[in-house]
Amino acid sequence: MKRTLLAAALTGAFAVTAHAQSSVTLYGLIDTSLVYANNEGGHRNWLQSSSSTQNTVFGLRGTEDLGGGLHAVFKLEQGFNLNNGTEAFPGDGFGSQAWVGLQHDRYGTLTFGRQFDVFNDMVGPLTSGFNTWGGSIAAHPFENDNLAADSVVPNNVVKYASPTLYGVTFEAMYAFSNKAGGFADNRSYGFGASYSQGPFNVAAGYLQFNNAGGGVAATNPNGAVSAGDGSANFVAERQRIWGAGGSYTFGPATVGVVWSHTQIDNMSSVLSLGLGSDLPLGGTLRLDNYEANARYTITPAWSVSAAYTFTDGAYDDGTTGSSPKWHTAMLQTDYMLSKRTDLYLEGVYQHVHGGPAGSVLSDAMINTLSPSSTGTQVAVIAGLRHQF
């Protein structure tokens, strides 16, 4: 009897210890807003929108201490549209993120599954489109460089992230096509690095998609970058992205600059988040994005931010060439009601000229909105965000 009681006591003690060394957290972010657009398809529009600046998500993240500095880690995250309750990635149970891995305090982290790419991880935090003080609606045209908060989330990813050593962090990834006999058919790979020391931050990286969305021939639409759930910003034979940026903080102000270059070969379509569908676009497209941004904290609760991006393009459909150019400007003010809830007011302006007439390259299209019927589009957003 005493042995039975002792065994029960020890079992209970071990269960408590194991529980203390493991944790699972429910978390989320809700972003809702009222949006005025001066031109969507030739008409003014007032709409109630979800995820204008940040993805609206809920998820579970967890860690287990395996001893010796080693931890098992995971994240399961689902994006959704607050205004109607639908999935952000149709058909995906955890479309925003779904991964598991091992993390070592000394040797870094190795993760497997659906997760953000390394270029977004490293360079994204230096852009306005990635952050709450600008967000998705302030992204570069067509979200061409995958740096905004709503960037492409590849499938089948193996990613390594180094520990931070003397301010330096390095990441590398490979996303498998998962197709028998088609190892390179809809795969992705990339690498990036960042350096942070005091008020100074710099980062650079490279990312490549091969046959994203299955490519023009739709040979493998559910590989690394899926076409079925709306993950592919461009369906193309190849998309290559590289870039770098930096920021500096002095007192209540932070200023930053980012450059990115995107090359897209043999396209068939480009995604319009506002329409929720792809728009036809063939040929090749080269884009250089030059962004300057700034944020100023007036009080601990109140801040203002601004960004301007000039995008220089070169387009060729095999018969004619053109040089479209975009000017995108953003201005936001944000007020924190608490540590988890804030209100924001944001304006975004975009103007494009020089694109081929009648194509998506000749009409302005602010990210998350439907395209304008002209080369100019203006949006004003009043929003509420809550984190839990």
mmCIF file of C-alpha atoms in Angstrom:
data_model
loop_
_atom_site.group_PDB
_atom_site.id
_atom_site.type_symbol
_atom_site.label_atom_id
_atom_site.label_comp_id
_atom_site.label_asym_id
_atom_site.label_seq_id
_atom_site.Cartn_x
_atom_site.Cartn_y
_atom_site.Cartn_z
ATOM 1 C CA MET A 1 0.000 0.000 0.000
ATOM 2 C CA LYS A 2 2.838 2.355 0.902
ATOM 3 C CA ARG A 3 4.622 1.528 -2.370
ATOM 4 C CA THR A 4 1.413 2.250 -4.297
ATOM 5 C CA LEU A 5 1.009 5.629 -2.586
ATOM 6 C CA LEU A 6 4.684 6.446 -3.168
ATOM 7 C CA ALA A 7 4.419 5.523 -6.861
ATOM 8 C CA ALA A 8 1.299 7.657 -7.229
ATOM 9 C CA ALA A 9 3.021 10.588 -5.523
ATOM 10 C CA LEU A 10 6.103 10.279 -7.733
ATOM 11 C CA THR A 11 3.948 10.004 -10.887
ATOM 12 C CA GLY A 12 2.096 13.166 -9.903
ATOM 13 C CA ALA A 13 5.353 14.974 -9.191
ATOM 14 C CA PHE A 14 6.788 14.017 -12.576
ATOM 15 C CA ALA A 15 3.576 15.120 -14.327
ATOM 16 C CA VAL A 16 3.784 18.539 -12.675
ATOM 17 C CA THR A 17 7.470 18.850 -13.626
ATOM 18 C CA ALA A 18 6.795 17.890 -17.241
ATOM 19 C CA HIS A 19 3.935 20.369 -17.379
ATOM 20 C CA ALA A 20 6.141 23.100 -15.947
ATOM 21 C CA GLN A 21 8.737 22.475 -18.699
ATOM 22 C CA SER A 22 6.174 22.676 -21.508
ATOM 23 C CA SER A 23 3.804 25.410 -22.599
ATOM 24 C CA VAL A 24 1.054 25.900 -25.168
ATOM 25 C CA THR A 25 -0.266 29.411 -25.793
ATOM 26 C CA LEU A 26 -3.392 30.525 -27.608
ATOM 27 C CA TYR A 27 -2.773 33.844 -29.365
ATOM 28 C CA GLY A 28 -4.198 36.007 -32.108
ATOM 29 C CA LEU A 29 -4.553 39.376 -33.781
ATOM 30 C CA ILE A 30 -7.754 40.987 -35.073
ATOM 31 C CA ASP A 31 -7.548 43.862 -37.543
ATOM 32 C CA THR A 32 -10.768 45.446 -38.774
ATOM 33 C CA SER A 33 -11.328 48.733 -40.565
ATOM 34 C CA LEU A 34 -13.615 50.975 -42.551
ATOM 35 C CA VAL A 35 -12.075 51.802 -45.928
ATOM 36 C CA TYR A 36 -12.836 54.518 -48.451
ATOM 37 C CA ALA A 37 -11.420 53.996 -51.953
ATOM 38 C CA ASN A 38 -11.825 56.738 -54.525
ATOM 39 C CA ASN A 39 -11.811 54.278 -57.446
ATOM 40 C CA GLU A 40 -12.384 50.535 -57.583
ATOM 41 C CA GLY A 41 -13.350 49.495 -61.089
ATOM 42 C CA GLY A 42 -14.450 53.045 -61.906
ATOM 43 C CA HIS A 43 -16.564 53.613 -58.777
ATOM 44 C CA ARG A 44 -16.014 55.092 -55.344
ATOM 45 C CA ASN A 45 -16.383 52.511 -52.610
ATOM 46 C CA TRP A 46 -16.957 52.352 -48.856
ATOM 47 C CA LEU A 47 -16.269 48.935 -47.345
ATOM 48 C CA GLN A 48 -15.787 47.168 -44.053
ATOM 49 C CA SER A 49 -12.539 45.258 -44.373
ATOM 50 C CA SER A 50 -10.415 42.752 -42.511
ATOM 51 C CA SER A 51 -6.590 42.637 -42.406
ATOM 52 C CA SER A 52 -5.911 45.975 -44.095
ATOM 53 C CA THR A 53 -2.658 46.299 -42.158
ATOM 54 C CA GLN A 54 -2.004 42.964 -40.394
ATOM 55 C CA ASN A 55 -3.258 39.436 -40.978
ATOM 56 C CA THR A 56 -6.250 38.599 -38.780
ATOM 57 C CA VAL A 57 -5.282 35.267 -37.201
ATOM 58 C CA PHE A 58 -5.616 32.962 -34.262
ATOM 59 C CA GLY A 59 -3.213 30.185 -33.402
ATOM 60 C CA LEU A 60 -1.404 27.918 -31.011
ATOM 61 C CA ARG A 61 2.295 27.999 -30.293
ATOM 62 C CA GLY A 62 4.160 25.748 -27.938
ATOM 63 C CA THR A 63 7.505 24.628 -26.616
ATOM 64 C CA GLU A 64 8.799 21.654 -24.667
ATOM 65 C CA ASP A 65 12.100 21.616 -22.800
ATOM 66 C CA LEU A 66 13.985 18.470 -23.857
ATOM 67 C CA GLY A 67 17.014 19.216 -21.703
ATOM 68 C CA GLY A 68 20.545 20.289 -22.515
ATOM 69 C CA GLY A 69 19.382 23.534 -24.121
ATOM 70 C CA LEU A 70 17.179 21.680 -26.655
ATOM 71 C CA HIS A 71 13.480 22.472 -27.117
ATOM 72 C CA ALA A 72 10.683 21.135 -29.302
ATOM 73 C CA VAL A 73 8.700 24.036 -30.799
ATOM 74 C CA PHE A 74 5.598 24.339 -32.955
ATOM 75 C CA LYS A 75 3.109 26.841 -34.343
ATOM 76 C CA LEU A 76 -0.343 26.305 -35.867
ATOM 77 C CA GLU A 77 -1.953 29.497 -37.178
ATOM 78 C CA GLN A 78 -5.096 30.175 -39.191
ATOM 79 C CA GLY A 79 -5.934 33.411 -40.967
ATOM 80 C CA PHE A 80 -9.537 34.481 -41.416
ATOM 81 C CA ASN A 81 -11.659 37.327 -42.730
ATOM 82 C CA LEU A 82 -13.317 39.050 -39.799
ATOM 83 C CA ASN A 83 -16.073 40.675 -41.865
ATOM 84 C CA ASN A 84 -17.559 37.337 -42.986
ATOM 85 C CA GLY A 85 -15.755 34.633 -41.011
ATOM 86 C CA THR A 86 -14.277 32.872 -44.049
ATOM 87 C CA GLU A 87 -10.773 31.410 -44.272
ATOM 88 C CA ALA A 88 -8.021 33.711 -45.536
ATOM 89 C CA PHE A 89 -6.545 30.722 -47.399
ATOM 90 C CA PRO A 90 -9.547 28.729 -48.727
ATOM 91 C CA GLY A 91 -9.354 25.038 -47.926
ATOM 92 C CA ASP A 92 -6.386 25.330 -45.554
ATOM 93 C CA GLY A 93 -6.918 24.336 -41.936
ATOM 94 C CA PHE A 94 -3.859 26.313 -40.831
ATOM 95 C CA GLY A 95 -3.061 28.409 -43.875
ATOM 96 C CA SER A 96 -1.070 31.149 -42.159
ATOM 97 C CA GLN A 97 1.520 28.871 -40.546
ATOM 98 C CA ALA A 98 1.856 25.203 -39.624
ATOM 99 C CA TRP A 99 5.265 23.977 -38.539
ATOM 100 C CA VAL A 100 7.198 21.986 -35.948
ATOM 101 C CA GLY A 101 10.888 21.875 -35.159
ATOM 102 C CA LEU A 102 13.792 21.747 -32.768
ATOM 103 C CA GLN A 103 15.433 24.770 -31.174
ATOM 104 C CA HIS A 104 18.806 24.744 -29.446
ATOM 105 C CA ASP A 105 20.034 27.666 -27.379
ATOM 106 C CA ARG A 106 23.501 27.355 -28.885
ATOM 107 C CA TYR A 107 23.031 25.887 -32.364
ATOM 108 C CA GLY A 108 19.853 27.525 -33.663
ATOM 109 C CA THR A 109 16.433 26.369 -34.864
ATOM 110 C CA LEU A 110 15.394 23.854 -37.537
ATOM 111 C CA THR A 111 11.711 23.866 -38.528
ATOM 112 C CA PHE A 112 9.534 21.908 -40.975
ATOM 113 C CA GLY A 113 6.195 22.860 -42.559
ATOM 114 C CA ARG A 114 4.304 25.857 -43.912
ATOM 115 C CA GLN A 115 6.082 29.006 -42.748
ATOM 116 C CA PHE A 116 7.178 32.483 -43.800
ATOM 117 C CA ASP A 117 10.206 32.714 -46.088
ATOM 118 C CA VAL A 118 13.636 33.909 -44.990
ATOM 119 C CA PHE A 119 13.602 37.102 -47.113
ATOM 120 C CA ASN A 120 10.422 38.201 -45.351
ATOM 121 C CA ASP A 121 11.924 37.267 -41.963
ATOM 122 C CA MET A 122 15.126 39.257 -42.467
ATOM 123 C CA VAL A 123 14.301 42.281 -44.668
ATOM 124 C CA GLY A 124 10.555 42.563 -43.979
ATOM 125 C CA PRO A 125 10.871 44.215 -40.517
ATOM 126 C CA LEU A 126 12.659 47.170 -42.153
ATOM 127 C CA THR A 127 9.688 48.000 -44.424
ATOM 128 C CA SER A 128 6.452 49.841 -43.690
ATOM 129 C CA GLY A 129 4.368 47.082 -45.320
ATOM 130 C CA PHE A 130 5.544 44.482 -42.799
ATOM 131 C CA ASN A 131 4.826 46.548 -39.687
ATOM 132 C CA THR A 132 1.692 47.723 -37.893
ATOM 133 C CA TRP A 133 2.700 51.331 -38.654
ATOM 134 C CA GLY A 134 2.073 50.781 -42.380
ATOM 135 C CA GLY A 135 0.908 47.257 -43.015
ATOM 136 C CA SER A 136 -0.320 45.234 -45.965
ATOM 137 C CA ILE A 137 -2.137 48.109 -47.647
ATOM 138 C CA ALA A 138 1.195 49.974 -47.889
ATOM 139 C CA ALA A 139 2.956 47.094 -49.695
ATOM 140 C CA HIS A 140 4.974 47.551 -52.871
ATOM 141 C CA PRO A 141 2.968 47.085 -56.123
ATOM 142 C CA PHE A 142 1.464 43.556 -56.401
ATOM 143 C CA GLU A 143 3.399 42.680 -53.211
ATOM 144 C CA ASN A 144 6.077 41.778 -55.765
ATOM 145 C CA ASP A 145 8.945 41.310 -53.294
ATOM 146 C CA ASN A 146 7.096 39.329 -50.612
ATOM 147 C CA LEU A 147 7.976 41.791 -47.839
ATOM 148 C CA ALA A 148 4.548 42.798 -46.504
ATOM 149 C CA ALA A 149 2.577 41.346 -43.598
ATOM 150 C CA ASP A 150 0.431 39.285 -46.016
ATOM 151 C CA SER A 151 3.343 37.803 -47.978
ATOM 152 C CA VAL A 152 3.363 34.381 -49.650
ATOM 153 C CA VAL A 153 3.649 31.499 -47.159
ATOM 154 C CA PRO A 154 5.376 28.537 -48.881
ATOM 155 C CA ASN A 155 4.548 24.890 -48.227
ATOM 156 C CA ASN A 156 6.943 21.997 -47.556
ATOM 157 C CA VAL A 157 9.616 24.282 -46.065
ATOM 158 C CA VAL A 158 12.744 23.200 -44.217
ATOM 159 C CA LYS A 159 14.209 26.298 -42.575
ATOM 160 C CA TYR A 160 17.246 26.914 -40.402
ATOM 161 C CA ALA A 161 17.643 30.038 -38.258
ATOM 162 C CA SER A 162 20.927 30.628 -36.476
ATOM 163 C CA PRO A 163 21.214 31.999 -32.961
ATOM 164 C CA THR A 164 22.172 35.668 -32.725
ATOM 165 C CA LEU A 165 25.944 36.052 -32.397
ATOM 166 C CA TYR A 166 27.451 39.530 -31.998
ATOM 167 C CA GLY A 167 24.239 40.964 -33.436
ATOM 168 C CA VAL A 168 24.250 38.728 -36.554
ATOM 169 C CA THR A 169 21.455 36.290 -37.452
ATOM 170 C CA PHE A 170 21.396 34.036 -40.523
ATOM 171 C CA GLU A 171 18.546 32.042 -42.092
ATOM 172 C CA ALA A 172 18.285 29.598 -44.999
ATOM 173 C CA MET A 173 15.329 27.622 -46.396
ATOM 174 C CA TYR A 174 14.319 25.098 -49.023
ATOM 175 C CA ALA A 175 10.690 24.414 -49.965
ATOM 176 C CA PHE A 176 10.157 21.083 -51.732
ATOM 177 C CA SER A 177 7.911 20.609 -54.763
ATOM 178 C CA ASN A 178 6.804 17.216 -53.340
ATOM 179 C CA LYS A 179 6.222 16.000 -56.903
ATOM 180 C CA ALA A 180 7.565 12.640 -58.027
ATOM 181 C CA GLY A 181 9.692 13.134 -61.123
ATOM 182 C CA GLY A 182 9.472 16.921 -60.754
ATOM 183 C CA PHE A 183 11.926 17.904 -58.029
ATOM 184 C CA ALA A 184 12.249 21.495 -59.329
ATOM 185 C CA ASP A 185 8.582 21.855 -60.358
ATOM 186 C CA ASN A 186 7.175 24.502 -57.968
ATOM 187 C CA ARG A 187 9.945 24.680 -55.409
ATOM 188 C CA SER A 188 11.469 27.635 -53.543
ATOM 189 C CA TYR A 189 14.710 28.460 -51.780
ATOM 190 C CA GLY A 190 16.406 31.444 -50.206
ATOM 191 C CA PHE A 191 18.741 32.839 -47.595
ATOM 192 C CA GLY A 192 19.128 36.033 -45.608
ATOM 193 C CA ALA A 193 21.056 37.704 -42.830
ATOM 194 C CA SER A 194 20.562 40.609 -40.451
ATOM 195 C CA TYR A 195 22.716 42.648 -38.106
ATOM 196 C CA SER A 196 21.375 44.577 -35.133
ATOM 197 C CA GLN A 197 23.433 46.577 -32.696
ATOM 198 C CA GLY A 198 21.896 49.288 -30.556
ATOM 199 C CA PRO A 199 19.943 51.735 -32.733
ATOM 200 C CA PHE A 200 21.339 50.335 -36.011
ATOM 201 C CA ASN A 201 19.752 47.513 -38.055
ATOM 202 C CA VAL A 202 20.638 46.166 -41.509
ATOM 203 C CA ALA A 203 19.494 43.080 -43.441
ATOM 204 C CA ALA A 204 19.781 41.491 -46.879
ATOM 205 C CA GLY A 205 18.492 38.359 -48.592
ATOM 206 C CA TYR A 206 17.589 36.373 -51.682
ATOM 207 C CA LEU A 207 14.456 34.367 -52.559
ATOM 208 C CA GLN A 208 13.516 32.320 -55.624
ATOM 209 C CA PHE A 209 10.261 30.641 -56.687
ATOM 210 C CA ASN A 210 10.422 28.105 -59.519
ATOM 211 C CA ASN A 211 7.087 27.495 -61.286
ATOM 212 C CA ALA A 212 5.053 29.138 -58.498
ATOM 213 C CA GLY A 213 1.416 28.096 -58.605
ATOM 214 C CA GLY A 214 2.376 25.330 -61.027
ATOM 215 C CA GLY A 215 3.573 27.841 -63.610
ATOM 216 C CA VAL A 216 2.026 28.677 -66.954
ATOM 217 C CA ALA A 217 1.323 25.011 -67.707
ATOM 218 C CA ALA A 218 -0.141 24.377 -64.208
ATOM 219 C CA THR A 219 1.974 21.233 -63.907
ATOM 220 C CA ASN A 220 2.132 21.245 -60.072
ATOM 221 C CA PRO A 221 -0.294 23.819 -58.614
ATOM 222 C CA ASN A 222 0.011 22.554 -55.014
ATOM 223 C CA GLY A 223 3.789 22.488 -54.626
ATOM 224 C CA ALA A 224 5.830 24.987 -52.632
ATOM 225 C CA VAL A 225 3.616 27.943 -53.639
ATOM 226 C CA SER A 226 -0.018 26.926 -53.979
ATOM 227 C CA ALA A 227 -2.375 28.387 -56.581
ATOM 228 C CA GLY A 228 -5.536 26.847 -55.120
ATOM 229 C CA ASP A 229 -5.519 28.804 -51.829
ATOM 230 C CA GLY A 230 -4.428 32.130 -53.312
ATOM 231 C CA SER A 231 -0.840 31.949 -52.062
ATOM 232 C CA ALA A 232 0.812 32.746 -55.414
ATOM 233 C CA ASN A 233 1.100 36.488 -56.035
ATOM 234 C CA PHE A 234 2.417 35.640 -59.517
ATOM 235 C CA VAL A 235 1.904 32.445 -61.479
ATOM 236 C CA ALA A 236 5.129 32.311 -63.455
ATOM 237 C CA GLU A 237 7.976 30.111 -64.599
ATOM 238 C CA ARG A 238 10.392 31.827 -62.232
ATOM 239 C CA GLN A 239 10.440 34.692 -59.733
ATOM 240 C CA ARG A 240 13.690 35.931 -58.232
ATOM 241 C CA ILE A 241 13.875 38.532 -55.455
ATOM 242 C CA TRP A 242 16.836 40.109 -53.732
ATOM 243 C CA GLY A 243 17.334 43.227 -51.696
ATOM 244 C CA ALA A 244 18.678 44.965 -48.621
ATOM 245 C CA GLY A 245 17.742 47.655 -46.152
ATOM 246 C CA GLY A 246 18.626 49.446 -42.967
ATOM 247 C CA SER A 247 17.140 51.546 -40.184
ATOM 248 C CA TYR A 248 18.421 53.856 -37.465
ATOM 249 C CA THR A 249 16.677 54.917 -34.258
ATOM 250 C CA PHE A 250 17.475 58.164 -32.492
ATOM 251 C CA GLY A 251 15.331 59.166 -29.559
ATOM 252 C CA PRO A 252 11.639 58.836 -30.443
ATOM 253 C CA ALA A 253 12.304 58.631 -34.215
ATOM 254 C CA THR A 254 13.216 55.742 -36.522
ATOM 255 C CA VAL A 255 14.134 56.191 -40.183
ATOM 256 C CA GLY A 256 14.774 53.472 -42.736
ATOM 257 C CA VAL A 257 15.526 52.721 -46.381
ATOM 258 C CA VAL A 258 14.912 49.511 -48.343
ATOM 259 C CA TRP A 259 15.766 48.450 -51.887
ATOM 260 C CA SER A 260 14.476 45.284 -53.527
ATOM 261 C CA HIS A 261 14.708 43.892 -57.052
ATOM 262 C CA THR A 262 12.200 41.401 -58.490
ATOM 263 C CA GLN A 263 12.506 39.495 -61.779
ATOM 264 C CA ILE A 264 9.481 37.526 -63.000
ATOM 265 C CA ASP A 265 9.823 35.340 -66.106
ATOM 266 C CA ASN A 266 7.135 33.845 -68.341
ATOM 267 C CA MET A 267 4.130 35.010 -66.306
ATOM 268 C CA SER A 268 0.516 34.031 -66.847
ATOM 269 C CA SER A 269 -1.262 35.999 -64.087
ATOM 270 C CA VAL A 270 -0.984 38.272 -61.056
ATOM 271 C CA LEU A 271 -3.170 38.065 -57.930
ATOM 272 C CA SER A 272 -5.557 40.853 -56.922
ATOM 273 C CA LEU A 273 -6.355 40.471 -53.219
ATOM 274 C CA GLY A 274 -9.223 42.945 -53.537
ATOM 275 C CA LEU A 275 -10.902 40.919 -56.264
ATOM 276 C CA GLY A 276 -9.883 37.599 -54.734
ATOM 277 C CA SER A 277 -8.830 36.332 -58.165
ATOM 278 C CA ASP A 278 -6.000 36.385 -60.677
ATOM 279 C CA LEU A 279 -5.686 38.936 -63.467
ATOM 280 C CA PRO A 280 -4.077 37.896 -66.762
ATOM 281 C CA LEU A 281 -0.540 39.145 -67.369
ATOM 282 C CA GLY A 282 1.943 37.442 -69.686
ATOM 283 C CA GLY A 283 5.565 38.174 -70.522
ATOM 284 C CA THR A 284 8.436 39.211 -68.271
ATOM 285 C CA LEU A 285 8.544 41.920 -65.611
ATOM 286 C CA ARG A 286 11.458 43.569 -63.799
ATOM 287 C CA LEU A 287 10.783 45.772 -60.759
ATOM 288 C CA ASP A 288 13.075 47.843 -58.541
ATOM 289 C CA ASN A 289 11.466 49.133 -55.340
ATOM 290 C CA TYR A 290 13.057 52.048 -53.477
ATOM 291 C CA GLU A 291 11.416 52.768 -50.117
ATOM 292 C CA ALA A 292 12.104 55.457 -47.516
ATOM 293 C CA ASN A 293 10.145 55.340 -44.242
ATOM 294 C CA ALA A 294 9.987 57.063 -40.876
ATOM 295 C CA ARG A 295 8.158 56.662 -37.571
ATOM 296 C CA TYR A 296 7.954 59.140 -34.694
ATOM 297 C CA THR A 297 6.625 58.413 -31.204
ATOM 298 C CA ILE A 298 4.939 61.576 -29.928
ATOM 299 C CA THR A 299 3.905 60.013 -26.610
ATOM 300 C CA PRO A 300 4.168 56.413 -25.358
ATOM 301 C CA ALA A 301 0.646 55.868 -26.741
ATOM 302 C CA TRP A 302 0.613 58.061 -29.859
ATOM 303 C CA SER A 303 2.773 57.720 -32.970
ATOM 304 C CA VAL A 304 2.875 58.885 -36.592
ATOM 305 C CA SER A 305 4.549 57.187 -39.558
ATOM 306 C CA ALA A 306 5.107 57.755 -43.254
ATOM 307 C CA ALA A 307 6.624 55.950 -46.233
ATOM 308 C CA TYR A 308 7.253 56.599 -49.898
ATOM 309 C CA THR A 309 8.144 53.942 -52.491
ATOM 310 C CA PHE A 310 9.222 54.523 -56.070
ATOM 311 C CA THR A 311 8.944 51.371 -58.192
ATOM 312 C CA ASP A 312 10.761 51.356 -61.528
ATOM 313 C CA GLY A 313 9.518 48.660 -63.912
ATOM 314 C CA ALA A 314 10.467 47.112 -67.245
ATOM 315 C CA TYR A 315 7.907 44.937 -69.049
ATOM 316 C CA ASP A 316 8.146 42.872 -72.245
ATOM 317 C CA ASP A 317 5.439 40.599 -73.645
ATOM 318 C CA GLY A 318 7.511 39.411 -76.610
ATOM 319 C CA THR A 319 6.172 41.975 -79.070
ATOM 320 C CA THR A 320 6.356 45.324 -77.298
ATOM 321 C CA GLY A 321 8.119 46.693 -74.275
ATOM 322 C CA SER A 322 7.195 49.378 -71.761
ATOM 323 C CA SER A 323 8.532 51.015 -68.600
ATOM 324 C CA PRO A 324 5.770 51.332 -65.990
ATOM 325 C CA LYS A 325 6.567 53.372 -62.892
ATOM 326 C CA TRP A 326 4.681 53.487 -59.602
ATOM 327 C CA HIS A 327 4.644 56.099 -56.848
ATOM 328 C CA THR A 328 3.180 54.829 -53.564
ATOM 329 C CA ALA A 329 2.892 56.998 -50.438
ATOM 330 C CA MET A 330 1.547 56.165 -46.965
ATOM 331 C CA LEU A 331 0.761 58.279 -43.889
ATOM 332 C CA GLN A 332 -0.566 56.832 -40.616
ATOM 333 C CA THR A 333 -1.312 57.927 -37.086
ATOM 334 C CA ASP A 334 -1.844 55.337 -34.366
ATOM 335 C CA TYR A 335 -3.093 55.566 -30.774
ATOM 336 C CA MET A 336 -2.703 52.769 -28.216
ATOM 337 C CA LEU A 337 -5.756 52.385 -25.984
ATOM 338 C CA SER A 338 -3.883 49.707 -24.039
ATOM 339 C CA LYS A 339 -0.909 47.382 -24.535
ATOM 340 C CA ARG A 340 -3.080 45.141 -26.736
ATOM 341 C CA THR A 341 -5.617 47.445 -28.414
ATOM 342 C CA ASP A 342 -5.025 50.391 -30.737
ATOM 343 C CA LEU A 343 -6.824 52.687 -33.177
ATOM 344 C CA TYR A 344 -5.277 53.867 -36.447
ATOM 345 C CA LEU A 345 -6.040 56.241 -39.292
ATOM 346 C CA GLU A 346 -4.109 55.711 -42.523
ATOM 347 C CA GLY A 347 -4.040 57.115 -46.027
ATOM 348 C CA VAL A 348 -2.404 55.486 -49.067
ATOM 349 C CA TYR A 349 -1.863 57.044 -52.502
ATOM 350 C CA GLN A 350 -0.666 55.234 -55.620
ATOM 351 C CA HIS A 351 -0.017 56.506 -59.128
ATOM 352 C CA VAL A 352 1.257 54.460 -62.084
ATOM 353 C CA HIS A 353 2.166 55.548 -65.588
ATOM 354 C CA GLY A 354 3.996 54.084 -68.579
ATOM 355 C CA GLY A 355 2.392 50.633 -68.561
ATOM 356 C CA PRO A 356 0.778 49.043 -71.639
ATOM 357 C CA ALA A 357 -2.758 50.362 -72.128
ATOM 358 C CA GLY A 358 -5.543 48.056 -71.030
ATOM 359 C CA SER A 359 -3.318 45.885 -68.815
ATOM 360 C CA VAL A 360 -3.059 45.562 -65.046
ATOM 361 C CA LEU A 361 0.227 47.497 -65.337
ATOM 362 C CA SER A 362 -1.587 50.657 -66.442
ATOM 363 C CA ASP A 363 -4.129 50.805 -63.584
ATOM 364 C CA ALA A 364 -3.295 51.637 -59.978
ATOM 365 C CA MET A 365 -4.027 48.834 -57.504
ATOM 366 C CA ILE A 366 -3.250 49.466 -53.842
ATOM 367 C CA ASN A 367 -2.587 46.173 -52.082
ATOM 368 C CA THR A 368 -5.764 44.548 -50.597
ATOM 369 C CA LEU A 369 -8.018 46.666 -52.916
ATOM 370 C CA SER A 370 -9.548 46.035 -56.336
ATOM 371 C CA PRO A 371 -7.821 47.820 -59.230
ATOM 372 C CA SER A 372 -8.680 51.383 -60.213
ATOM 373 C CA SER A 373 -9.947 52.181 -63.704
ATOM 374 C CA THR A 374 -7.214 54.830 -63.986
ATOM 375 C CA GLY A 375 -3.549 55.229 -63.098
ATOM 376 C CA THR A 376 -4.395 56.750 -59.704
ATOM 377 C CA GLN A 377 -5.966 55.295 -56.561
ATOM 378 C CA VAL A 378 -6.432 56.760 -53.064
ATOM 379 C CA ALA A 379 -7.559 54.915 -49.930
ATOM 380 C CA VAL A 380 -8.328 56.138 -46.401
ATOM 381 C CA ILE A 381 -8.595 53.558 -43.617
ATOM 382 C CA ALA A 382 -9.890 53.926 -40.057
ATOM 383 C CA GLY A 383 -9.162 50.774 -38.097
ATOM 384 C CA LEU A 384 -9.143 48.932 -34.794
ATOM 385 C CA ARG A 385 -6.604 46.257 -33.841
ATOM 386 C CA HIS A 386 -6.640 43.904 -30.875
ATOM 387 C CA GLN A 387 -4.019 41.340 -29.873
ATOM 388 C CA PHE A 388 -4.537 38.460 -27.493
#
